[in-house]
Amino acid sequence: MVSTAVLQATQSDAFEQISNDLLLSSSLWVNIALAGLSALLFVYMGRNVEGSRAKFIWAATLMIPLVSISSYTGLVSGLTVGFIEMPAGHALAGEEVMSQWGRYLTWALSTPMILLALGLLADVDRSDLFTVIAADIGMCITGLAAALVTSSLALRWGFYLISCAFFVVVLYAILFEWPEDAAAAGTDQIFGTLRILTVVLWLGYPVVWAVGVEGLALTTSVGITSWAYSALDVGAKYLFAFLLLRWVAANQETVSASASTDTTAGAAPADD
C-alpha cells in the first residue's frame, strides 16, 4: 500500500512536475477557471430562487463548482497528488507513476451533490435517495483504493470491479426508479435530459480508468488521462448544474407545487 507519508513527502516534486507539464497543468487550471466562473454564475442565477425545495436544489447545485475549485487547486498545488510504483503485471510495472488521488476525494463530495440535486428534482423518497448517495460514495472510495493499491495488480482490478458494482446501483436508480418519481412530480422532461447527460458522462470515468495509466495503460501519458477526466468533469458538473439551475429558476411554480402536494399528502389525517 502507499502510505500518506509517501504522498506528502513528494508534494514539492509533484508541484514541480505539474508546473513543467503544459498538458497536465492546463487540464487542471482550465477546471479551476471554469469552476470559479460557474460558482459566480450560479450565485447570480439563483438570486431570485424561492421556496425551500428550489433553494435546496440551488444549494446542492452551487456546491458542485465550489467543491471542484477546491479540489483542482489541491491537485495543481501537489497537495493531493503523489507518486506510486505500479505492481508486477502492470504495463508500467516498477515505474513511478503520478497518481491524482485527490480526484477521488472530489468525486466523493461532488457526485453526492449531483445525485442530491437530481433526487430533489425528481422528488424521490428520502430513504431511496440516501441509499443511492451511499452507494455513490462507496463507488468513489473503492475507486480511490483501486488507484492507490500497489501490492497486487489483481487487488487493483478487484477494487475497480467493486467500484463498478456500486456504480450499477446508482445507474439502476437513475435509469429505472427515479424517472417514475420525476413524472409524478412534473419534472420528467428536464430530469430526462439530465439523466441522459449524467449516465453517458459518468460511464466515461471507469472507461478512462481502465484504458489510462491507472488501468491497462493504453496511454502512458498522465496529461492525456488528466484531460480525459477534466473534460468529463466539465460536462458532468458545470453543464449539468447550469441546465438544472436554469430550469429550476424558470419553473419554480412546478417545483413548489410538487413540494406542496407532498406536504399536503403527508399531513392528511387518516379516515375514521
Coordinates of C-alpha atoms in Angstrom, one line a residue:
M1 CA 0.0 0.0 0.0
V2 CA 1.0 3.6 -0.5
S3 CA 1.2 5.5 2.8
T4 CA 0.1 9.1 3.3
A5 CA 3.6 10.0 4.4
V6 CA 5.0 9.0 1.0
L7 CA 2.3 11.0 -0.8
Q8 CA 3.0 14.1 1.3
A9 CA 6.8 13.7 1.1
T10 CA 6.7 14.1 -2.7
Q11 CA 4.3 17.1 -2.7
S12 CA 7.0 19.6 -3.9
D13 CA 8.1 17.1 -6.6
A14 CA 4.5 16.7 -7.8
F15 CA 4.1 20.5 -7.9
E16 CA 7.2 20.9 -10.0
Q17 CA 6.3 18.1 -12.4
I18 CA 2.8 19.5 -12.9
S19 CA 4.1 23.0 -13.5
N20 CA 6.6 21.8 -16.1
D21 CA 4.0 19.7 -17.9
L22 CA 1.8 22.1 -20.0
L23 CA -0.6 19.3 -21.0
L24 CA -1.1 18.2 -17.4
S25 CA -1.2 21.7 -15.8
S26 CA -3.6 23.1 -18.4
S27 CA -6.1 20.2 -17.6
L28 CA -6.2 21.4 -14.0
W29 CA -6.1 25.2 -14.5
V30 CA -8.9 25.1 -17.0
N31 CA -11.2 23.5 -14.5
I32 CA -10.2 26.0 -11.7
A33 CA -11.2 28.8 -14.0
L34 CA -14.5 27.1 -15.1
A35 CA -15.4 26.2 -11.6
G36 CA -14.8 29.8 -10.4
L37 CA -16.9 31.3 -13.2
S38 CA -19.6 28.7 -12.7
A39 CA -19.9 29.4 -9.0
L40 CA -20.3 33.1 -9.7
L41 CA -22.8 32.5 -12.4
F42 CA -24.9 30.1 -10.3
V43 CA -25.0 32.6 -7.4
Y44 CA -26.4 35.1 -9.9
M45 CA -28.8 32.7 -11.4
G46 CA -30.2 31.7 -8.0
R47 CA -30.7 35.2 -6.7
N48 CA -34.5 35.0 -7.2
V49 CA -35.0 31.4 -6.3
E50 CA -37.7 31.0 -3.7
G51 CA -39.3 28.1 -1.9
S52 CA -37.5 25.6 0.3
R53 CA -37.2 22.8 -2.2
A54 CA -36.0 25.1 -5.0
K55 CA -33.4 26.7 -2.6
F56 CA -32.3 23.2 -1.6
I57 CA -31.7 22.2 -5.2
W58 CA -29.9 25.5 -5.8
A59 CA -27.6 25.0 -2.7
A60 CA -26.7 21.5 -3.8
T61 CA -26.0 22.7 -7.4
L62 CA -23.8 25.6 -6.1
M63 CA -21.7 23.1 -4.1
I64 CA -20.6 21.3 -7.2
P65 CA -18.3 24.0 -8.5
L66 CA -17.3 25.1 -5.0
V67 CA -16.0 21.5 -4.3
S68 CA -14.4 21.3 -7.7
I69 CA -12.4 24.6 -7.4
S70 CA -11.1 23.4 -4.0
S71 CA -10.2 20.0 -5.4
Y72 CA -8.4 21.2 -8.5
T73 CA -6.4 23.8 -6.5
G74 CA -5.3 20.9 -4.3
L75 CA -4.3 18.9 -7.4
V76 CA -2.4 21.7 -9.1
S77 CA -0.5 22.5 -5.9
G78 CA 0.6 18.9 -5.5
L79 CA -1.3 18.6 -2.2
T80 CA -3.5 15.7 -3.4
V81 CA -1.0 14.2 -5.8
G82 CA 1.6 11.6 -5.2
F83 CA 3.8 9.0 -6.9
I84 CA 3.2 5.3 -6.7
E85 CA 5.1 2.3 -8.1
M86 CA 2.9 0.1 -10.2
P87 CA 2.8 -3.6 -9.2
A88 CA 4.1 -6.6 -11.1
G89 CA 2.0 -7.4 -14.1
H90 CA 1.0 -3.8 -14.8
A91 CA 2.1 -2.3 -18.2
L92 CA 4.2 0.2 -16.2
A93 CA 5.4 -2.3 -13.5
G94 CA 8.3 -1.0 -11.4
E95 CA 7.9 2.6 -12.7
E96 CA 6.8 5.6 -10.6
V97 CA 3.6 7.0 -11.9
M98 CA 1.9 10.2 -10.8
S99 CA -1.4 9.4 -9.0
Q100 CA -4.0 12.2 -8.8
W101 CA -5.7 10.6 -5.9
G102 CA -7.3 13.8 -4.9
R103 CA -9.8 13.4 -7.8
Y104 CA -11.5 10.6 -5.9
L105 CA -12.0 12.7 -2.8
T106 CA -13.5 15.4 -5.1
W107 CA -15.9 12.9 -6.6
A108 CA -16.8 11.6 -3.2
L109 CA -18.1 15.1 -2.3
S110 CA -19.3 16.5 -5.6
T111 CA -21.1 13.5 -7.1
P112 CA -23.4 13.1 -4.0
M113 CA -24.4 16.8 -4.6
I114 CA -25.3 15.9 -8.2
L115 CA -27.4 13.0 -7.0
L116 CA -28.9 15.1 -4.3
A117 CA -30.0 17.7 -6.8
L118 CA -31.3 15.1 -9.2
G119 CA -33.2 13.3 -6.4
L120 CA -34.8 16.6 -5.1
L121 CA -35.7 17.5 -8.7
A122 CA -37.5 14.1 -9.1
D123 CA -38.8 14.3 -5.5
V124 CA -37.7 10.8 -4.8
D125 CA -38.2 9.1 -1.4
R126 CA -35.6 10.2 1.0
S127 CA -34.6 6.7 2.1
D128 CA -34.0 5.8 -1.6
L129 CA -32.0 9.0 -2.1
F130 CA -29.9 8.1 0.9
T131 CA -29.2 4.6 -0.4
V132 CA -28.1 5.8 -3.8
I133 CA -25.9 8.5 -2.4
A134 CA -24.3 5.9 0.0
A135 CA -23.7 3.6 -3.0
D136 CA -22.1 6.6 -4.9
I137 CA -19.7 7.3 -2.0
G138 CA -18.8 3.7 -1.9
M139 CA -18.1 3.8 -5.6
C140 CA -15.7 6.7 -5.1
I141 CA -13.9 5.3 -2.1
T142 CA -13.3 1.9 -3.7
G143 CA -12.2 3.7 -6.8
L144 CA -9.6 5.5 -4.7
A145 CA -8.5 2.2 -3.3
A146 CA -8.1 0.8 -6.9
A147 CA -5.9 3.8 -7.8
L148 CA -3.6 3.5 -4.7
V149 CA -3.1 -0.2 -4.3
T150 CA 0.5 -1.2 -5.2
S151 CA 0.8 -4.6 -3.6
S152 CA -1.2 -6.5 -6.2
L153 CA -2.5 -5.9 -9.7
A154 CA -5.4 -8.3 -9.0
L155 CA -6.4 -6.2 -6.0
R156 CA -6.3 -3.1 -8.1
W157 CA -8.8 -4.6 -10.5
G158 CA -10.7 -6.2 -7.6
F159 CA -11.4 -2.8 -6.1
Y160 CA -12.2 -1.5 -9.6
L161 CA -14.9 -4.1 -10.0
I162 CA -16.3 -3.4 -6.6
S163 CA -16.5 0.2 -7.5
C164 CA -18.3 -0.7 -10.7
A165 CA -20.8 -2.7 -8.7
F166 CA -21.6 0.3 -6.6
F167 CA -22.0 2.2 -9.8
V168 CA -24.6 -0.2 -11.1
V169 CA -26.7 0.6 -8.1
V170 CA -26.6 4.3 -8.9
L171 CA -27.3 3.7 -12.6
Y172 CA -30.3 1.5 -11.8
A173 CA -31.9 4.1 -9.7
I174 CA -31.3 6.9 -12.2
L175 CA -32.5 4.9 -15.2
F176 CA -35.4 2.9 -13.8
E177 CA -36.6 4.1 -10.5
W178 CA -36.3 7.9 -10.4
P179 CA -37.9 8.6 -13.8
E180 CA -41.3 7.5 -12.3
D181 CA -40.9 9.9 -9.4
A182 CA -40.0 12.7 -11.8
A183 CA -43.1 12.0 -13.9
A184 CA -45.2 12.2 -10.7
A185 CA -43.5 15.5 -9.7
G186 CA -44.0 17.0 -13.2
T187 CA -40.2 17.4 -13.7
D188 CA -39.8 14.4 -16.1
Q189 CA -38.7 16.5 -19.1
I190 CA -35.7 18.2 -17.5
F191 CA -35.0 15.1 -15.5
G192 CA -34.8 13.0 -18.7
T193 CA -32.3 15.4 -20.2
L194 CA -30.1 15.5 -17.1
R195 CA -30.4 11.7 -16.7
I196 CA -29.0 11.1 -20.2
L197 CA -26.2 13.6 -19.7
T198 CA -25.3 12.1 -16.3
V199 CA -25.4 8.5 -17.4
V200 CA -23.4 9.0 -20.6
L201 CA -20.7 11.1 -19.0
W202 CA -20.4 9.1 -15.8
L203 CA -19.9 5.9 -17.8
G204 CA -16.8 7.6 -19.2
Y205 CA -15.0 7.7 -15.9
P206 CA -14.5 3.9 -15.5
V207 CA -13.6 3.7 -19.2
V208 CA -10.8 6.3 -18.7
W209 CA -9.6 4.5 -15.6
A210 CA -9.4 1.2 -17.5
V211 CA -7.5 2.5 -20.5
G212 CA -5.5 5.2 -18.8
V213 CA -2.3 5.0 -16.7
E214 CA -4.1 3.5 -13.7
G215 CA -5.5 0.6 -15.6
L216 CA -4.3 -1.0 -18.8
A217 CA -2.1 2.0 -19.6
L218 CA -3.1 2.0 -23.3
T219 CA -1.9 5.6 -23.0
T220 CA 1.1 6.2 -20.7
S221 CA 0.6 10.0 -20.6
V222 CA -0.7 11.3 -17.3
G223 CA -1.6 14.5 -19.0
I224 CA -3.9 12.8 -21.5
T225 CA -5.6 10.8 -18.8
S226 CA -6.0 14.0 -16.7
W227 CA -7.5 15.9 -19.6
A228 CA -10.0 13.0 -20.2
Y229 CA -11.1 13.2 -16.6
S230 CA -11.2 17.0 -16.7
A231 CA -13.3 17.1 -19.9
L232 CA -15.8 14.7 -18.3
D233 CA -15.9 16.9 -15.3
V234 CA -16.8 20.0 -17.4
G235 CA -19.9 18.3 -18.8
A236 CA -20.9 16.2 -15.8
K237 CA -20.6 19.0 -13.3
Y238 CA -20.8 22.5 -14.8
L239 CA -23.0 21.8 -17.8
F240 CA -25.3 19.7 -15.6
A241 CA -25.5 22.3 -12.9
F242 CA -26.2 25.1 -15.4
L243 CA -29.0 23.2 -17.1
L244 CA -30.6 22.2 -13.8
L245 CA -30.4 25.7 -12.2
R246 CA -31.7 27.4 -15.3
W247 CA -34.7 25.2 -15.4
V248 CA -35.4 25.5 -11.6
A249 CA -35.2 29.3 -11.8
A250 CA -37.7 29.4 -14.7
N251 CA -40.1 26.7 -13.3
Q252 CA -40.3 27.5 -9.5
E253 CA -44.1 27.0 -9.6
T254 CA -43.7 23.4 -10.7
V255 CA -41.0 22.7 -8.1
S256 CA -43.1 24.4 -5.3
A257 CA -46.3 22.7 -6.4
S258 CA -44.8 19.3 -6.1
A259 CA -43.4 20.1 -2.7
S260 CA -46.8 21.4 -1.6
T261 CA -48.5 18.2 -2.8
D262 CA -46.1 16.0 -0.8
T263 CA -46.7 18.1 2.3
T264 CA -50.4 18.0 2.0
A265 CA -50.4 14.3 1.4
G266 CA -48.2 13.7 4.4
A267 CA -50.3 15.9 6.6
A268 CA -53.7 14.5 5.6
P269 CA -55.5 12.8 8.5
A270 CA -56.5 9.2 8.3
D271 CA -60.2 8.4 7.7
D272 CA -62.2 7.3 10.7

